[in-house]
Amino acid sequence: MHQDIERVLFDEHEIRNGIDRVAQSVTRIMGAEEFTVVSVLKGSCIFASDLIRRIPVPLQLAFVAARSYGDGTTAGKLEIDLVPTGGEIEGRRMLLVDDILDTGRTMACLKKVLLERGAAEVRTCVFLDKPARREVEFNADFKVFCVEDLFVVGYGLDYAGRYRNLPYVGALRPELYTPEPDEVPRAATQTQ
Ligand code: 5GP
Ligand code: MG
């Protein structure tokens, strides 16, 4: 796996420090009353599990799944399932957590769905923010790092399902995902 990475953007030490900083802000701003952390599967599972262990106040954990069907490295149509039900949402204060804010569509859409289903408040937290790619106006309330417009993997982020278990965030070698000019475009693949 390591040989597929062109360069490391955030190593384990930087990630740990960045998460400590954000966990402190979340605790300060949201921690007065119990809230629910909603982790967007699959990409944010590693970030969410590290983050919640540094928030020393009562909280609950829930999951949503969002898949965007694209060509593997770009966002296509969004499909949402596994939305928390009734009592898990109604009247709850929520912190929606995702791996990366790219076009902004996933977070904007999930925030709207949670509010429509009765959440009292939805704040958002992302591990990475790629502001250069934004297509809908959306700002996360909490973010760990900003990244330039590169396709990144590791620490939960995948390419075609792989690399999530890398302990750091790296830029994938572009030749591994840029189709050759004479290559037939890949069939729709699923990224989560
Ligand atoms: P958005 O709806 O903001 O465009 O897309 C967010 C989702 O796209 C992320 O949750 C992630 O699954 C995927 N994504 C966007 N940029 C990257 C990237 O650089 N690397 C990986 N692995 N996934 C990305
Ligand atoms: Mg995702």
PDB file of N, CA, C and O in Angstrom, residues 46 48-56:
ATOM      1  N   ILE A  46     -13.096   5.961  11.285  1.00  0.00           N
ATOM      2  CA  ILE A  46     -11.833   6.017  12.036  1.00  0.00           C
ATOM      3  C   ILE A  46     -11.702   7.377  12.734  1.00  0.00           C
ATOM      4  O   ILE A  46     -11.392   7.456  13.924  1.00  0.00           O
ATOM      5  N   ALA A  48     -14.182   9.426  13.552  1.00  0.00           N
ATOM      6  CA  ALA A  48     -15.197   9.553  14.606  1.00  0.00           C
ATOM      7  C   ALA A  48     -14.783   8.771  15.844  1.00  0.00           C
ATOM      8  O   ALA A  48     -14.953   9.240  16.969  1.00  0.00           O
ATOM      9  N   SER A  49     -14.193   7.583  15.648  1.00  0.00           N
ATOM     10  CA  SER A  49     -13.855   6.795  16.830  1.00  0.00           C
ATOM     11  C   SER A  49     -12.676   7.405  17.578  1.00  0.00           C
ATOM     12  O   SER A  49     -12.633   7.349  18.805  1.00  0.00           O
ATOM     13  N   ASP A  50     -11.748   8.031  16.894  1.00  0.00           N
ATOM     14  CA  ASP A  50     -10.671   8.740  17.598  1.00  0.00           C
ATOM     15  C   ASP A  50     -11.207  10.003  18.272  1.00  0.00           C
ATOM     16  O   ASP A  50     -10.859  10.312  19.411  1.00  0.00           O
ATOM     17  N   LEU A  51     -12.066  10.735  17.548  1.00  0.00           N
ATOM     18  CA  LEU A  51     -12.592  12.003  18.076  1.00  0.00           C
ATOM     19  C   LEU A  51     -13.392  11.794  19.364  1.00  0.00           C
ATOM     20  O   LEU A  51     -13.153  12.480  20.365  1.00  0.00           O
ATOM     21  N   ILE A  52     -14.331  10.843  19.362  1.00  0.00           N
ATOM     22  CA  ILE A  52     -15.217  10.724  20.545  1.00  0.00           C
ATOM     23  C   ILE A  52     -14.438  10.315  21.791  1.00  0.00           C
ATOM     24  O   ILE A  52     -14.819  10.676  22.893  1.00  0.00           O
ATOM     25  N   ARG A  53     -13.324   9.615  21.606  1.00  0.00           N
ATOM     26  CA  ARG A  53     -12.561   9.209  22.792  1.00  0.00           C
ATOM     27  C   ARG A  53     -11.787  10.363  23.414  1.00  0.00           C
ATOM     28  O   ARG A  53     -11.200  10.226  24.478  1.00  0.00           O
ATOM     29  N   ARG A  54     -11.788  11.502  22.738  1.00  0.00           N
ATOM     30  CA  ARG A  54     -11.143  12.692  23.311  1.00  0.00           C
ATOM     31  C   ARG A  54     -12.156  13.734  23.750  1.00  0.00           C
ATOM     32  O   ARG A  54     -11.794  14.871  24.038  1.00  0.00           O
ATOM     33  N   ILE A  55     -13.436  13.379  23.726  1.00  0.00           N
ATOM     34  CA  ILE A  55     -14.480  14.299  24.191  1.00  0.00           C
ATOM     35  C   ILE A  55     -14.997  13.730  25.522  1.00  0.00           C
ATOM     36  O   ILE A  55     -15.754  12.759  25.526  1.00  0.00           O
ATOM     37  N   PRO A  56     -14.575  14.322  26.643  1.00  0.00           N
ATOM     38  CA  PRO A  56     -14.848  13.679  27.944  1.00  0.00           C
ATOM     39  C   PRO A  56     -16.180  14.062  28.570  1.00  0.00           C
ATOM     40  O   PRO A  56     -16.253  14.373  29.751  1.00  0.00           O
TER      41      PRO A  56
END
